[in-house]
Amino acid sequence: MTAKPRRATYRHGNLKSEALKAATRLVAAAGHERLSLREVADAVGVAHRSLYNHFADREALLDAVATAAYTRLAAILVKANTPDDYTAKYVRFALANRALYALMTSRPHATMKHNPPLQQAVHKVITEAMRIFCQDIKTPAERRRAVMKVYITLYGGISLYATGVLDQPSEKALIAELSAMNARP
């Protein structure tokens, strides 16, 4: 009797980590809108059902990718020293990782309370904005408004620039405009 060949889909190692890396690559290449667990499973060489041991569903996998991306962004922003520096680092990350940024900003904030890792990663980014933009602001309501203004300005400017609606000659010009908009009066 001949030995059975090994299954082509057999995989050992850290499947969760490998699936997260593959999903991140796939999102970066083609966006998150059509990403499937089957596509990720094919990329890592396992049966798609294997991923359900690590991710409840497609949305859980997308949340994990977004969590990792927010964590990366926070690690970049912690090095910012001024509002202009924060703005430049944020914009450069978003424009260099457009599809990933689109995934990050697609995660509904209202549901984050059910996903503590994602909520913590987002709050790391917000904490860095508070450190930079709210140093002299006393009340929680004013700090909240200041950070909301920063993110509304950044998200809006980046979105309009990325789609070609905002007429800026370069990334550098966009950063200068957004920095001026978020400068305190």
Short mmCIF file of C-alpha atoms in Angstrom, two decimals, residues 2 5 19 34 50 60 75 87 92-93 99 101 103-104 110 124 130 135 153 159 162 166 180:
data_model
loop_
_atom_site.label_atom_id
_atom_site.label_comp_id
_atom_site.label_asym_id
_atom_site.label_seq_id
_atom_site.Cartn_x
_atom_site.Cartn_y
_atom_site.Cartn_z
CA THR A 2 1.36 3.42 -0.88
CA PRO A 5 0.46 12.21 0.07
CA ALA A 19 -3.68 34.82 8.21
CA ARG A 34 -14.41 41.97 -1.27
CA SER A 50 -9.38 26.48 9.58
CA ALA A 60 -13.61 39.67 12.89
CA ALA A 75 3.58 53.71 17.07
CA THR A 87 -0.36 65.89 10.87
CA ARG A 92 1.79 60.12 5.15
CA PHE A 93 0.59 56.91 6.77
CA ALA A 99 -6.62 50.68 1.20
CA TYR A 101 -6.66 53.38 5.88
CA LEU A 103 -10.49 49.69 6.18
CA MET A 104 -9.44 51.42 9.41
CA ALA A 110 -20.29 52.38 18.10
CA LYS A 124 -3.86 54.89 21.33
CA MET A 130 -4.68 64.64 22.79
CA GLN A 135 -1.83 70.43 26.02
CA THR A 153 -10.11 67.81 9.15
CA SER A 159 -10.43 61.55 1.54
CA ALA A 162 -7.18 60.74 -2.44
CA LEU A 166 -9.26 68.47 -3.33
CA ALA A 180 -2.81 75.32 9.05
#
